[in-house]
Structure formats: structure tokens, C-alpha cells
Coordinates of C-alpha atoms and ligand atoms in Angstrom, one line a residue:
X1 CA 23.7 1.2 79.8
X2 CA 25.0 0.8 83.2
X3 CA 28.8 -0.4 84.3
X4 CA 30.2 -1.6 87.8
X5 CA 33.3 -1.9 89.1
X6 CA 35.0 -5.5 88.3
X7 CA 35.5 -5.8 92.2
X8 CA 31.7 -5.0 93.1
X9 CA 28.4 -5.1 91.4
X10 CA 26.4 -3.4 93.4
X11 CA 26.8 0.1 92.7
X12 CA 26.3 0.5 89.4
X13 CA 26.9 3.7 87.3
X14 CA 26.0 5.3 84.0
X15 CA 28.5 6.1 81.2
X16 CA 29.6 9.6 82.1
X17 CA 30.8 8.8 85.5
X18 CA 32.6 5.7 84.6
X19 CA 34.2 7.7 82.0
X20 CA 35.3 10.7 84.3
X21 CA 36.7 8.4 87.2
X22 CA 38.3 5.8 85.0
X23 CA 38.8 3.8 87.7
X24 CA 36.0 2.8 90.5
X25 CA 36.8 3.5 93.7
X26 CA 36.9 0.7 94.9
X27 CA 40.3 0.1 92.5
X28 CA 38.2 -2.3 90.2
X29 CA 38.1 -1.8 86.3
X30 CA 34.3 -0.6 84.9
X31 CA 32.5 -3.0 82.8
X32 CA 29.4 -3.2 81.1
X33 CA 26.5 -4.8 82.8
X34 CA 25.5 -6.3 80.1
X35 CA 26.6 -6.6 76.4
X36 CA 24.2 -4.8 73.8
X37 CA 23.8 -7.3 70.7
X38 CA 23.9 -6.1 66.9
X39 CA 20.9 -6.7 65.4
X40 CA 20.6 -8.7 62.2
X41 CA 20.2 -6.1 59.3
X42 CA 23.7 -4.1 60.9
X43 CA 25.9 -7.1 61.1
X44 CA 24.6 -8.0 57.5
X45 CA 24.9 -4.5 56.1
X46 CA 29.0 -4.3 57.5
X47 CA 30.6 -4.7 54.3
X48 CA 28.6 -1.9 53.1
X49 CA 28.6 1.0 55.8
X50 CA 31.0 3.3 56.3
X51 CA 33.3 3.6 59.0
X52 CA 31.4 6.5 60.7
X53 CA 28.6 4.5 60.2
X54 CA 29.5 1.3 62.0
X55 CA 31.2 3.8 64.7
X56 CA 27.6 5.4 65.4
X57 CA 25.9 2.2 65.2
X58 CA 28.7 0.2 67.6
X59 CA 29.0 3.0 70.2
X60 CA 25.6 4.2 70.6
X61 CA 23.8 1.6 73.4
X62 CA 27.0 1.8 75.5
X63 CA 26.6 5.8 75.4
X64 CA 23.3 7.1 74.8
X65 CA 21.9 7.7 77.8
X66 CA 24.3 10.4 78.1
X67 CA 25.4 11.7 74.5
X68 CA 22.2 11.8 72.5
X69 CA 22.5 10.6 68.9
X70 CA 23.1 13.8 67.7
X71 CA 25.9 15.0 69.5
X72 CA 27.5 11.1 69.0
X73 CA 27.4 11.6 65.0
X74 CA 29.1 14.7 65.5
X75 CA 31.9 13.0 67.2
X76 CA 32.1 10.2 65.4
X77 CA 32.3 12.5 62.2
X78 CA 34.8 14.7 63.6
X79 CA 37.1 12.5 65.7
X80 CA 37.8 9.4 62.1
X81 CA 38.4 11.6 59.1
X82 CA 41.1 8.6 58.7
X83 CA 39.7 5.2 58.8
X84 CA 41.2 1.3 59.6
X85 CA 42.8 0.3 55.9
X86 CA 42.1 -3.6 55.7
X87 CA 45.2 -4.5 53.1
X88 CA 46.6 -7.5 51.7
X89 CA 50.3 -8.0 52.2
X90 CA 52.4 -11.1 51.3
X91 CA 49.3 -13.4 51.6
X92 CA 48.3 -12.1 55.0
X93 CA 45.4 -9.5 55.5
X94 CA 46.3 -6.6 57.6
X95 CA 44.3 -4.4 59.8
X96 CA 46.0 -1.1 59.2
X97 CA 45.7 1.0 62.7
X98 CA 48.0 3.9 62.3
X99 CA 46.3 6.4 60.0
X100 CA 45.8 8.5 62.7
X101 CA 47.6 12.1 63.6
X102 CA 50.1 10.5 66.1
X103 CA 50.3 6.6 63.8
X104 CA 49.6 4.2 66.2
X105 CA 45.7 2.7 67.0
X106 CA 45.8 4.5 70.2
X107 CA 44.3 7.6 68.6
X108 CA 40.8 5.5 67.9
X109 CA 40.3 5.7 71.4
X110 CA 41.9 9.2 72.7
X111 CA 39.8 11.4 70.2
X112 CA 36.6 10.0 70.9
X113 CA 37.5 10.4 74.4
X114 CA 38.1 14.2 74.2
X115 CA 35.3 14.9 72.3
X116 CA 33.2 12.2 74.9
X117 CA 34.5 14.1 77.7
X118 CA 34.1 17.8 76.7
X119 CA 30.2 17.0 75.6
X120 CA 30.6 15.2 79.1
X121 CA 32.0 18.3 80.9
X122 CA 29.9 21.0 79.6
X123 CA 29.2 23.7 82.2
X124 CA 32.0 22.4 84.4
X125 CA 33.6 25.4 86.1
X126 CA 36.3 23.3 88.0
X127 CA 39.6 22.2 84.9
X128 CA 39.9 18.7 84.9
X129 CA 43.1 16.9 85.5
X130 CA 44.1 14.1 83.1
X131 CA 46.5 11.5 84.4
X132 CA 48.0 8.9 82.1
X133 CA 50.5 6.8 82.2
X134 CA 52.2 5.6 79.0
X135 CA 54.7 3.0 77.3
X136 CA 54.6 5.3 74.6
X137 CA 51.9 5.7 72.1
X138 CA 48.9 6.2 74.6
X139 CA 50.8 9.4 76.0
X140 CA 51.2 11.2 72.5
X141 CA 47.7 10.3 71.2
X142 CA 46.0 11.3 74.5
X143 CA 48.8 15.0 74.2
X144 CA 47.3 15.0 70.3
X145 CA 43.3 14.2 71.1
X146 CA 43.2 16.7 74.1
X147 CA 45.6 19.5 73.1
X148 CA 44.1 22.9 73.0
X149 CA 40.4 21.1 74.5
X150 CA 39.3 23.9 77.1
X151 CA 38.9 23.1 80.7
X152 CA 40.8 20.0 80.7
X153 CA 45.0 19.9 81.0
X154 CA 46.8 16.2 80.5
X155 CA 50.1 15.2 82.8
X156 CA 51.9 12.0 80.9
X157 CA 53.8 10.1 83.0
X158 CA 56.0 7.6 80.8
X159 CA 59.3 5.7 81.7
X160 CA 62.4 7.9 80.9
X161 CA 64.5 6.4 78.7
X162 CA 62.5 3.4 76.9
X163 CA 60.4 5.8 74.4
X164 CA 61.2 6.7 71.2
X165 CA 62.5 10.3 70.4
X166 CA 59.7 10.6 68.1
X167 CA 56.9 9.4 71.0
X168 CA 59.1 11.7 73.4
X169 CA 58.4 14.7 71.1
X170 CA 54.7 13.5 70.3
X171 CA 54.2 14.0 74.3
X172 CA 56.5 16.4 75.1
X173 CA 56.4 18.8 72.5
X174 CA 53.4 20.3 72.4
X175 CA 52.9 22.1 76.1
X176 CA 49.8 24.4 76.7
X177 CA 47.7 22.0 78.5
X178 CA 49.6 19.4 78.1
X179 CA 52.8 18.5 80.7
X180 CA 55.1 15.4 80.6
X181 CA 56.4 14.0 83.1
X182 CA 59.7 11.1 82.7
X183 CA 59.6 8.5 85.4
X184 CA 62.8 6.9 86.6
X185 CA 61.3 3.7 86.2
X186 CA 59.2 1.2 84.1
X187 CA 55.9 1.4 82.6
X188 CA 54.6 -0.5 85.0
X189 CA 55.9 1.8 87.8
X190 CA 54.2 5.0 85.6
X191 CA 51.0 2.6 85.9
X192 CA 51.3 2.3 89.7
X193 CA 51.8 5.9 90.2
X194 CA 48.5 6.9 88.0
X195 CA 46.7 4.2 90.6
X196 CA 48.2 5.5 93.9
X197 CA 47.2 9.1 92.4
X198 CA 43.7 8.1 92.2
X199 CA 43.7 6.6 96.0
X200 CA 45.3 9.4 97.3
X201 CA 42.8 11.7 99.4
X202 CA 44.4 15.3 98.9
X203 CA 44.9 14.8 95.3
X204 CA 41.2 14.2 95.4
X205 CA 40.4 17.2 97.2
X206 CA 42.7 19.5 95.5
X207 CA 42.3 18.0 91.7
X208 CA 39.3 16.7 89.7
X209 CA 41.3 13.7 88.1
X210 CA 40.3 11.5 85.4
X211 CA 42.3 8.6 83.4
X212 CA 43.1 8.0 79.9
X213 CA 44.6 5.0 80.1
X214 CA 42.9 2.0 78.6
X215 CA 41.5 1.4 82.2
X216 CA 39.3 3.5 80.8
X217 CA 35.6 1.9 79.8
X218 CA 35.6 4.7 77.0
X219 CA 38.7 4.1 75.3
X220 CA 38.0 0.7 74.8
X221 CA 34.4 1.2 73.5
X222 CA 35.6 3.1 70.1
X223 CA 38.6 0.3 70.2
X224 CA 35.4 -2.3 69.0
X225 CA 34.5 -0.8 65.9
X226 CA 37.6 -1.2 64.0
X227 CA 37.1 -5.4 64.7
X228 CA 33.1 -4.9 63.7
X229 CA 33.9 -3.4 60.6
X230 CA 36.5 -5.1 59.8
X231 CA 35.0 -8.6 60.6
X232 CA 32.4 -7.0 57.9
X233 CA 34.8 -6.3 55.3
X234 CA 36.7 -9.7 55.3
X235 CA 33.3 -11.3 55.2
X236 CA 32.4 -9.4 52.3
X237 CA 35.5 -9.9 50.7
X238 CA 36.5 -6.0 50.7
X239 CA 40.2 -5.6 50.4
X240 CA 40.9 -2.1 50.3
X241 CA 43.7 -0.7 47.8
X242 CA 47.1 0.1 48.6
X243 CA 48.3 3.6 48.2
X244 CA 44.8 5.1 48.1
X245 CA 43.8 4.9 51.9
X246 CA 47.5 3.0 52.4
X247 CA 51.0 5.1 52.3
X248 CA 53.1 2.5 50.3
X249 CA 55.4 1.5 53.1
X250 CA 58.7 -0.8 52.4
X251 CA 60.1 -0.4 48.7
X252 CA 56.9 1.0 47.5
X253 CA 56.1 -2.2 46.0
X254 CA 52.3 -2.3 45.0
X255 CA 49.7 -4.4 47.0
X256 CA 50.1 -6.9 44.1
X257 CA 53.5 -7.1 43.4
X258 CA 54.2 -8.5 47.3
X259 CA 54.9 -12.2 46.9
X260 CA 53.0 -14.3 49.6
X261 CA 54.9 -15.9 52.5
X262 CA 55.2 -19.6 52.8
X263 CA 52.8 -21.2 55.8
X264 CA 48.7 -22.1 55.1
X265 CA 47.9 -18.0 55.2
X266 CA 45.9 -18.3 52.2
X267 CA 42.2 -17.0 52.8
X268 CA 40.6 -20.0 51.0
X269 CA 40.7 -21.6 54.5
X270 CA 38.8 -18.8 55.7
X271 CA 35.2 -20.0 54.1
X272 CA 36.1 -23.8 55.0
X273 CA 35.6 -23.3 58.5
X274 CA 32.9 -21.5 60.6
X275 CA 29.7 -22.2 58.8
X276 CA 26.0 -21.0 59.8
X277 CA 25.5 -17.2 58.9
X278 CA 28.5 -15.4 59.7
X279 CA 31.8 -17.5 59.2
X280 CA 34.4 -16.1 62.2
X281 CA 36.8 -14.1 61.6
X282 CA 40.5 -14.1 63.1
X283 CA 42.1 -11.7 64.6
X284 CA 46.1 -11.7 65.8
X285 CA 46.3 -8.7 68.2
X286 CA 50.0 -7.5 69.9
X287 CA 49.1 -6.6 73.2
X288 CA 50.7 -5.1 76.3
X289 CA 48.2 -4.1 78.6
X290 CA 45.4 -5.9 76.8
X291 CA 43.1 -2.5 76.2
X292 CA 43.3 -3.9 72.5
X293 CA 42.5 -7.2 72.6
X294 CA 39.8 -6.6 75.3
X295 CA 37.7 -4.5 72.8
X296 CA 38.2 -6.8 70.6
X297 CA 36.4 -9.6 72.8
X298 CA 33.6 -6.6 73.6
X299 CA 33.1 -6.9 69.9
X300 CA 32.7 -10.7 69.7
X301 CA 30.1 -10.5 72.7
X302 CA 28.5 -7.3 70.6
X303 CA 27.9 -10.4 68.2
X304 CA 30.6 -9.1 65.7
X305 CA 31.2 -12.2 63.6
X306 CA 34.3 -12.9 65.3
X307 CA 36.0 -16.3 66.1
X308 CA 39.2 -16.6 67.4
X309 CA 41.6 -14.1 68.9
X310 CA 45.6 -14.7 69.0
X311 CA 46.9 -12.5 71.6
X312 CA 50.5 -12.0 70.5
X313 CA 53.2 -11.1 73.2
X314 CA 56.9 -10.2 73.2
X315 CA 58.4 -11.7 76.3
X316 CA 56.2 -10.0 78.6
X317 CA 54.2 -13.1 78.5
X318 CA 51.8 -13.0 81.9
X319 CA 48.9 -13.8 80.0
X320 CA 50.1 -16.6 77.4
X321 CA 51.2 -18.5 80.4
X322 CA 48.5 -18.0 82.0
X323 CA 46.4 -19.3 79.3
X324 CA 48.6 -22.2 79.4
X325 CA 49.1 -22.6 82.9
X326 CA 45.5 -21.5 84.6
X327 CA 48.0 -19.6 86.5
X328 CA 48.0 -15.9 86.6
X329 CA 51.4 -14.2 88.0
X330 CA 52.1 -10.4 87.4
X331 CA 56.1 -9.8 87.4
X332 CA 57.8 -6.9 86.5
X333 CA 58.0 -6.0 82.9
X334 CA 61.1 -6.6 80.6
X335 CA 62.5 -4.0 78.5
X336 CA 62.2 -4.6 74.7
X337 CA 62.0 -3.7 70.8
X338 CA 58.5 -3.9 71.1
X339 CA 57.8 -1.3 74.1
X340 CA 54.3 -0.4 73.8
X341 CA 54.1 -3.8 74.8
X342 CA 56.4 -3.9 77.8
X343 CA 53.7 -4.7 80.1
X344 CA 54.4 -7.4 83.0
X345 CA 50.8 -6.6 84.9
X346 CA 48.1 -6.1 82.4
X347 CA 45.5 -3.8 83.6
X348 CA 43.1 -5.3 81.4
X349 CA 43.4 -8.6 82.5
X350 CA 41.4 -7.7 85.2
X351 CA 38.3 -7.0 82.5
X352 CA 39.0 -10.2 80.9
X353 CA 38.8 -12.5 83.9
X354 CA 35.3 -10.9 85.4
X355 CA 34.2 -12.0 81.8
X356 CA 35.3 -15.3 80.7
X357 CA 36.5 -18.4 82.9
X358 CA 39.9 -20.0 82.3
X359 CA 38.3 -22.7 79.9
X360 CA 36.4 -19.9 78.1
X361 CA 39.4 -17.9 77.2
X362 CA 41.4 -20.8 76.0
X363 CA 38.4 -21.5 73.7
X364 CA 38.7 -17.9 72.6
X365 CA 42.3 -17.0 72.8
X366 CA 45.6 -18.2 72.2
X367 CA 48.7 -17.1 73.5
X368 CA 52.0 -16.6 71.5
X369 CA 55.3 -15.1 72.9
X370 CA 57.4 -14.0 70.6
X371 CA 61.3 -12.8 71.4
X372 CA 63.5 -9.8 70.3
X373 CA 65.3 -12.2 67.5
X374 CA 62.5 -13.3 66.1
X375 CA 61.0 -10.2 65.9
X376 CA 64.0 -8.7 64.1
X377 CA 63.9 -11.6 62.0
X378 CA 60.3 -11.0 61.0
X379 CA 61.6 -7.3 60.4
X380 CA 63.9 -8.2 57.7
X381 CA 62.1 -10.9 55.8
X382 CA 58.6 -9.5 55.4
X383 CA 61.0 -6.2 54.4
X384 CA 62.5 -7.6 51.6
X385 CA 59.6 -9.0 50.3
X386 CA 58.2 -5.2 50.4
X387 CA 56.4 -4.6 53.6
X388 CA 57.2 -2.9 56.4
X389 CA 56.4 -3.8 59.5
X390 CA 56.6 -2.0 63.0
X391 CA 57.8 -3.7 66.0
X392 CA 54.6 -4.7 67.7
X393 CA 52.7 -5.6 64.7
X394 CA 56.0 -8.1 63.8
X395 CA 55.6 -9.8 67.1
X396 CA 51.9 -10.2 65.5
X397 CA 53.0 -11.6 62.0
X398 CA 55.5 -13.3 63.9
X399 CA 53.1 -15.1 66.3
X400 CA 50.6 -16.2 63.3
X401 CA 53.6 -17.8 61.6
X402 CA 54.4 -20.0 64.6
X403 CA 50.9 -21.2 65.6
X404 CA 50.8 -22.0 61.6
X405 CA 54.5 -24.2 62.1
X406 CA 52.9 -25.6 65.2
X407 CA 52.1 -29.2 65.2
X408 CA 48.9 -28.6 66.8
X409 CA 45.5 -28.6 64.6
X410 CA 43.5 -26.6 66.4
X411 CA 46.2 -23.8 66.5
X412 CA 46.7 -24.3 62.9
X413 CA 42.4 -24.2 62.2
X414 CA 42.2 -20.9 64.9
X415 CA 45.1 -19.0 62.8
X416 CA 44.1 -19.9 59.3
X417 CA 43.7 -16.0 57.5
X418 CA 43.7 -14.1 60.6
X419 CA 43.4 -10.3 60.6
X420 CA 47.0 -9.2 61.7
X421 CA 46.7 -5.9 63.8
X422 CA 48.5 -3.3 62.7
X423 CA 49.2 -1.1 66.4
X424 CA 51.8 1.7 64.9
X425 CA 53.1 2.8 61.4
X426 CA 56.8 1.5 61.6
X427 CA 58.1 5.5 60.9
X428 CA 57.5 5.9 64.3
X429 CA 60.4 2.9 65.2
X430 CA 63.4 3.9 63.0
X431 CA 65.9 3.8 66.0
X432 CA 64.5 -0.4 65.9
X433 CA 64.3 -0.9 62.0
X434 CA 67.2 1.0 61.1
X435 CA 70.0 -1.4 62.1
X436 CA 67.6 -3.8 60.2
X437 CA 67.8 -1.9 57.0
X438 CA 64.1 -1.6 57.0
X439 CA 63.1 2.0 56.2
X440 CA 60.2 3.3 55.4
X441 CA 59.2 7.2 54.6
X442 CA 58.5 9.5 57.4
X443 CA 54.4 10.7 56.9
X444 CA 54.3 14.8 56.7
X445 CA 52.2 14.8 59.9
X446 CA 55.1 12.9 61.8
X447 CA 57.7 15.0 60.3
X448 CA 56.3 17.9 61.6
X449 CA 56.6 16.6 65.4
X450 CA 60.2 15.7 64.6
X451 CA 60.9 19.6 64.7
X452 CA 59.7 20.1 67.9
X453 CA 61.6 20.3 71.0
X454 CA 61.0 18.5 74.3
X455 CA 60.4 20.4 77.5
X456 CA 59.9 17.1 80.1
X457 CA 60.1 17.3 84.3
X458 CA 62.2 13.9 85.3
X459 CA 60.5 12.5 88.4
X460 CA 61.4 9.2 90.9
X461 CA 58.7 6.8 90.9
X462 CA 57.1 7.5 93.7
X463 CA 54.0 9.0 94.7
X464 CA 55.2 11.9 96.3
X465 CA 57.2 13.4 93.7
X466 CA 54.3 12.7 91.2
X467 CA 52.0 14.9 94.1
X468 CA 54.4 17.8 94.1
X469 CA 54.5 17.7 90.5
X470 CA 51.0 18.0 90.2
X471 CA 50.5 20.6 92.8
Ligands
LIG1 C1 49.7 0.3 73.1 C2 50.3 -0.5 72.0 C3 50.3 -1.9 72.0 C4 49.6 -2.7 73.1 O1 48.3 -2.4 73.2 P1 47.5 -2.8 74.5 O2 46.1 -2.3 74.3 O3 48.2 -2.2 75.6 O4 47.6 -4.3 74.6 C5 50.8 -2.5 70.9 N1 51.4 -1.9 69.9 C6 51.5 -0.5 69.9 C7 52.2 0.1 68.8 C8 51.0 0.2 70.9 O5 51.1 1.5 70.9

């Protein structure tokens, strides 16, 4: 598998170095030359694999010229001893994300892409300098996947201020090889810095730097296989159980005992629509910088039996205007509940654009905003009928509900039983849910990080206090 640079496509280059660089040097995003296609027996055996399995089988053409198989099922093995719970709650299926060490999906991608990169990096005698920028989960799942990984140190950058305490601590408290950095700015402005970084000639000569943000070909490659396999199970009719794989969030009511919401959500609607072999599936994905709902569309054009995405926003709404407008304008990003998804100049939309026309992604994707109040109100309601939801994955729920109350048919036909995404485990939010009565128990693993303590440099957000803390 080759990729080239969304900005140029005639220097093509193979899965390690698009990997290493993150970014091509011409500033462009890597992309896949072409997409490699499921075959037949996989996408009919989904319901039945494993999620290993589907991992090996999804990741392999985009890697293999430079991780043999071998070395790829040892990663795989290693890197998802937790899997992507697909539940049923209050008549809506949920795509559970957050069984990972730091709760939020971000830790699909970051612990494949240690393990890629040491395999990758074998033999290297010069360390290797992670950069990342973060509006809050990315920084402690990349902190979690690379801490104690030899030859390779991580610097966080992430706006001071707009993080959780619990995020804070998941980047800030671990040190070793693992530094944090507060920027007296936005996300966006973290973003920017990372970028400038990579332009910047003496960092080059003085650093070997690499990216971990979702600008990042291989973070977004493990990010598919959690749509392939869980287009498989809903097509299968696999629900898994609550409380097995599933920590029984909100009043601990059982999968069954959570009354269904008003609205068309129902999954009868799901078989109505679609026909030939593989009905499509739905999925409603809160996005930010769009890594998510990206690999989610490299999983539709993997042939994933995948119809529709709803690409749910707070009001950082770039792209849903765009989709309505045809007009694309970054702005600066707005501060809000949701802030993993305070993103006013999605990287990713850069990806999207080299692969679908306007027309294209309005066939494929609609856009929902969603505000603070309603969000809060989503909160509460879906609480008290015993499930918890997390910020971003309310602006999901949230966003599903109102393309169902919209007059519109197609909406209505595009949103029937989609796959809400579940981004974060709503533990990690209790400074939001509190005030909204909405509590939910703190998992062991995120209890621990509570007791550690934060050691963080504050810098300005400019390049030149990001160089002198880096050298
Ligand atoms: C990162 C994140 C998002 C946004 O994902 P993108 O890939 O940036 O669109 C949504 N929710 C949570 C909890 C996140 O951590």
C-alpha cells in the first residue's frame, strides 16, 4: 500500500514513513492511494469473528508491506484486550468506545500506534520525539499507549484551562518519557503549534519528530475496525450484554429494564431499507477534528456494509455548514461542555475533501449541531431513564433525535437505528454531569489516575516558546 500527501500525488510513500512524519512535507494529510476492498467470505463472516480478528483482517493491506503478519497479530493481540461493546440502551444501539485504559476511543488508535512505531523503529539509535496536540483525550491516550516505550519520549501540548482535571492528570501525571506542556490558548492554537513545529528547520535538524495526532494515517487505520465489526454485529443481530463487557453506568438499571425513548429509533426500520446483500448500517459519530468520522468513511470505501454517517457537532459547526452551504470556512473554535470537540478547523477535513465531492458527502453525511442546552438536556433525560451519557456522545444522541423530529424524509430514512458512538465513558466528565445530577461510578483504572499529581510547563502559544521547550 502506498499513500501521498493530500496536496501532491506524485511522491508517493509506503506505510512506515507516512506513519513516522505524520504529516507530508509538503503540509498535506497522507492518504491511501487506493482503498483495499474486503472480500466476500470476511464481510459475511463479521458477526462471527472476533475483534482481533476483524483488527488483523482490516489492518493488514494498509500495513503489510512493512509489518509482516506475524508481528501485526502480535499487536493486534496485545494492543485490544478490551473490545467496542455494541449495547442497547433506551431503544437506541450504542457503540461503546471507552473500554480502554484512559475511557475514551482515542486509545483504539494510540496503542496500535506505539506498538506500529516501535516494530517501525527497530534498530533506531536516534529517540524519537512525539508531538501532539490535544483537546483532551488524544493527549492522555497517546501519555498511556507510549509510556515506558523505549527510544521514543511524547510532549502534549493541550489548552490550559479547558481539560478536565482527570484528562490533566491522564497527561500530566505520568512523566518519564512523557512531558506536558499547557498552552495559553485554544486547541486549535495547540494544533497550529504541532504544524509550525514540523515546518520549522532546526527542530528538524536537532529532533526526529513524529505526530500522534489524528493527522496521523495510522491512527485512523485501527479507528475502521470498530465500524467493520460493528456494521457486522448489527447485521447479525448481535447485541452484546450489559454488565458483562459493559460497566452498568447510570442507576445500574439492567440493559432490559431501560425504557425506550420516544422518536422512530426502533431497529425494525433497519431491515426495511437497504436491500441487496448487506443492508447499511448507520452510524452517528461526535466529531471535532473528524479523525473519527474519517475512519469511519475508510471503512465504507473498505466495503464495510455501511450507509449513512451523521456527523454530530456542538457549535463548532465548520463542517455541518459546510455540508449545507458547499461553503467551507475555518473560524476559531468555541469553548464548550463537549471539548474534545472544540474544533473550529478540522484537520481531517482536509482527508475528506481529497475523497468525496461536495454532492458526494451530502449523499453520505449529514450534519447536526447541537448546543450546550440541549446537550445538558440530553444529559438529564436519557439519565433518568438509566443511562449515562458523556458529553460528546450526548451531542450524538442528541443529534439522532433531531434529524428523527426533522420534517425531512430523507433525514428521517438516513437516521432510522443508527449506531450512536460512544467517544468517552462519562466518569471522565463529572465536573459537566455533576450539576446535572448524572453520576456514574468512577472505573478502578480511572481512579487510580485521580491520585496522581500534575507536573505541567505553561507555555504562550507561540512557536518559539514551544522550541525552547523542546530544546
Ligand atoms: C476526540 C474526541 C472526539 C472527537 O473526535 P474527532 O476524531 O476529533 O472528531 C469526540 N469525543 C471524545 C470524547 C473525544 O475524545
Amino acid at each position: 500500500m502506498r499513500y501521498y500527501s493530500t496536496r501532491n500525488k506524485n511522491e508517493p510513500v509506503n506505510f512506515a514513513v507516512a506513519a513516522l512524519t505524520g504529516l507530508a512535507p509538503d503540509g498535506g494529510l497522507y492518504i491511501p492511494q487506493e482503498f483495499p476492498q474486503f472480500s466476500k467470505s470476511v464481510k459475511s463472516s463479521l458477526g462471527k469473528m472476533t475483534y482481533t480478528e476483524i483488527a488483523f483482517e482490516t489492518i493488514k493491506p494498509w500495513v503489510i508491506d512493512d509489518i509482516p503478519a506475524g508481528v501485526l497479530e502480535d499487536i493486534v493481540n496485545s494492543a485490544y484486550p478490551f473490545g467496542a461493546p455494541l449495547i442497547e440502551a433506551c431503544g437506541r444501539r450504542v457503540l461503546e468506545l471507552f473500554h480502554g485504559p484512559t475511557a475514551a476511543f482515542k486509545d483504539f488508535g494510540a496503542r496500535f500506534m506505539a506498538r506500529a512505531f516501535s516494530y517501525l523503529r527497530r534498530g533506531e539509535t536516534r529517540p524519537l520525539t512525539i508531538l501532539t496536540a490535544t483537546s483532551g483525550d488524544t493527549g492522555g491516550a497517546v501519555a498511556d499507549g507510549f509510556f515506558g516505550t523505549e527510544g521514543i519520549s511524547v510532549t502534549v501540548l493541550y489548552p490550559k484551562g479547558r481539560i478536565s482535571e482527570l484528562q490533566e492528570k491522564q497527561i500530566a501525571g505520568l512523566g518519564g518519557n512523557i512531558s506536558a506542556l499547557a498552552v495559553e490558548g485554544s486547541f486549535d492554537d495547540c494544533q497550529r503549534l504541532v504544524k509550525q513545529a514540523f515546518g520549522d528547520s532546526e527542530l528538524k535538524k536537532r529532533l526526529v519528530l513524529a505526530s500522534a495526532n489524528s493527522i496521523n494515517v495510522a491512527r485512523l487505520i485501527p479507528q475502521t475496525v470498530y465500524y467493520t465489526a460493528a456494521s457486522g454485529r448489527v447485521l447479525s443481530g448481535h447485541i452484546d450484554p450489559d454488565g458483562e463487557a459493559t460497566p452498568r453506568l447510570g442507576r445500574g438499571a439492567l440493559r432490559g429494564d431501560i425504557p425506550a425513548e420516544g422518536g422512530s429509533g426502533g431497529f425494525a426500520v433497519q431491515s426495511r431499507s437497504g436491500g441487496g446483500d448487506f443492508p447499511p448500517v448507520r452510524f452517528c459519530v461526535p466529531s471535532g477534528n473528524f479523525g473519527n468520522l474519517t475512519a469511519g468513511l475508510y471503512a465504507y470505501k473498505m466495503g464495510a456494509p455501511i450507509g449513512h454517517f451523521i456527523a454530530a457537532a456542538n457549535a463548532n459547526r465548520t463542517v455541518p455548514d459546510y455540508l449545507e452551504s458547499g461553503k467551507y470556512e475555518a473560524r476559531p473554535s468555541i469553548a464548550t461542555i463537549s471539548n474534545a470537540m472544540d474544533v473550529g478547523a478540522p484537520s481531517n477535513f482536509e482527508r475528506m475533501a481529497a475523497h468525496f465531492s461536495l454532492d458526494e458527502m451530502r449523499n453520505l453525511i449529514t450534519g447536526v449541531s447541537v448546543t450546550d442546552d440541549e446537550t445538558r438536556e440530553t444529559i438529564r433525560e436519557v439519565f433518568d431513564k438509566g443511562y449515562c451519557l458523556d458529553p460528546h456522545t450526548a451531542v450524538g444522541w442528541r443529534a439522532v433525535r433531531k434529524l428523527e423530529h426533522s420534517q425531512s424524509g430523507s433525514a428521517a430514512e438516513n437516521t432510522a437505528g443508527a449506531v450512536i458512538v460512544s467517544t468517552a465513558h462519562p466518569a471522565k466528565f463529572r465536573e459537566a454531569l455533576g450539576p446535572l445530577g448524572a453520576q456514574v461510578p468512577v472505573p478502578p483504572s480511572l481512579q487510580k489516575v485521580m491520585e496522581r499529581k500534575i507536573v505541567t510547563v505553561t507555555i504562550r502559544a507561540e512557536l518559539d516558546a514551544l522550541k525552547s521547550a523542546l530544546l
